[in-house]
XYZ file of C-alpha atoms in Angstrom:
139
model
C 111.660 -57.015 -52.378
C 108.872 -54.409 -52.121
C 109.779 -51.224 -50.290
C 108.243 -50.718 -46.911
C 106.096 -47.720 -47.962
C 104.579 -49.664 -50.854
C 103.916 -52.658 -48.660
C 102.117 -50.473 -46.173
C 99.963 -48.837 -48.907
C 99.171 -52.241 -50.378
C 98.162 -53.529 -46.951
C 95.867 -50.513 -46.325
C 94.308 -50.845 -49.781
C 93.698 -54.566 -49.236
C 92.228 -53.848 -45.810
C 89.951 -51.132 -47.227
C 88.723 -53.352 -50.094
C 88.193 -56.257 -47.692
C 86.135 -54.015 -45.388
C 84.002 -52.856 -48.349
C 83.378 -56.410 -49.540
C 82.586 -57.533 -45.982
C 80.125 -54.645 -45.569
C 78.423 -55.557 -48.850
C 78.198 -59.207 -47.834
C 76.728 -58.314 -44.441
C 74.151 -56.025 -46.087
C 73.271 -58.722 -48.630
C 72.643 -61.269 -45.865
C 70.637 -58.692 -43.914
C 68.397 -57.899 -46.878
C 67.913 -61.517 -47.910
C 67.280 -62.982 -44.487
C 65.967 -60.153 -42.364
C 64.312 -57.391 -44.317
C 62.974 -58.967 -47.489
C 59.316 -58.794 -46.386
C 59.567 -55.108 -45.582
C 61.153 -54.397 -48.951
C 58.574 -56.517 -50.775
C 55.667 -54.650 -49.156
C 57.333 -51.321 -49.900
C 57.801 -52.321 -53.528
C 54.174 -53.414 -53.795
C 52.926 -50.099 -52.380
C 55.091 -48.108 -54.770
C 54.508 -50.094 -57.936
C 50.856 -51.149 -57.887
C 48.144 -48.706 -58.843
C 44.658 -49.701 -59.830
C 43.288 -47.270 -62.347
C 40.045 -47.869 -64.189
C 39.919 -46.373 -67.629
C 36.429 -46.373 -69.082
C 36.446 -47.105 -72.781
C 33.678 -46.803 -75.313
C 33.516 -48.889 -78.410
C 34.179 -46.834 -81.475
C 32.091 -46.472 -84.589
C 32.882 -48.447 -87.719
C 33.509 -46.073 -90.627
C 33.968 -46.530 -94.331
C 36.952 -45.023 -96.161
C 35.143 -41.717 -96.634
C 34.385 -41.419 -92.921
C 30.688 -42.278 -93.072
C 29.359 -44.270 -90.136
C 28.580 -47.879 -91.108
C 27.892 -49.201 -87.611
C 27.743 -47.645 -84.181
C 27.538 -48.958 -80.663
C 24.170 -48.610 -78.975
C 23.708 -49.768 -75.416
C 20.959 -52.322 -75.094
C 19.874 -54.783 -72.458
C 18.701 -58.322 -73.141
C 17.005 -60.772 -70.807
C 16.822 -64.544 -70.847
C 15.873 -67.499 -68.698
C 16.042 -71.260 -68.738
C 12.593 -72.777 -69.098
C 10.481 -74.006 -67.500
C 10.187 -70.703 -65.625
C 9.088 -70.495 -61.992
C 6.146 -68.183 -62.762
C 5.584 -68.414 -66.541
C 2.267 -66.505 -66.622
C 3.594 -63.429 -64.833
C 6.903 -63.502 -66.710
C 5.170 -63.759 -70.107
C 2.670 -61.017 -69.222
C 5.355 -58.565 -68.095
C 7.804 -59.228 -70.914
C 5.117 -59.071 -73.606
C 4.676 -55.385 -72.659
C 8.343 -54.441 -73.165
C 9.664 -57.089 -75.539
C 9.148 -58.152 -79.132
C 7.209 -61.350 -78.459
C 3.459 -61.602 -77.837
C 2.150 -63.106 -74.609
C 1.093 -66.452 -76.152
C 4.480 -67.059 -77.794
C 6.387 -66.243 -74.609
C 4.082 -68.385 -72.500
C 4.557 -71.441 -74.717
C 8.339 -70.961 -74.724
C 8.440 -70.531 -70.941
C 6.483 -73.764 -70.418
C 8.855 -75.750 -72.638
C 12.413 -76.696 -71.734
C 15.654 -74.908 -72.551
C 17.011 -71.445 -73.168
C 14.517 -68.623 -73.881
C 15.186 -65.023 -74.914
C 12.587 -62.898 -73.143
C 13.545 -59.525 -74.620
C 16.497 -58.172 -76.594
C 17.872 -54.678 -77.085
C 15.827 -52.911 -74.431
C 16.562 -49.306 -73.521
C 17.571 -47.985 -70.130
C 13.993 -47.261 -68.960
C 12.728 -50.722 -69.841
C 15.787 -52.341 -68.230
C 15.153 -50.446 -65.000
C 11.532 -51.664 -65.025
C 12.621 -55.273 -65.565
C 15.075 -55.026 -62.677
C 12.311 -53.699 -60.403
C 10.105 -56.684 -61.242
C 12.602 -58.995 -59.547
C 11.521 -62.091 -61.470
C 13.250 -65.272 -60.245
C 15.447 -66.984 -62.818
C 15.526 -64.027 -65.242
C 19.062 -62.953 -66.108
C 20.401 -59.843 -67.814
C 22.838 -60.046 -70.707
């Protein structure tokens, strides 16, 4: 038989552990059923951060460190022929692009994909955007 003092201590310890486990169970039910949306929104606010890191393409070097290729920004323009206004499009792009007016005009009157200009600089690209030609897309 267990002495009375030990029985009392064992009862108090069991009661204390039971109260702890009951408190944990109540809190678990409360979090799972009642407060999960609040915790999810709090987690989302704390963990999500949108940070844009601009990155430039690097140069390609040989083993001695000499530049073999570098990244130059260029703008290219294309359309799908037949164009809506082939005369105006050919006239404008013949001034900034590599193709003469007659070649562009014949391509714009045919069917299919047509490069209008490739590798234009920033000034020429701004001019092309101002023209607002229908069907002309930038690449």
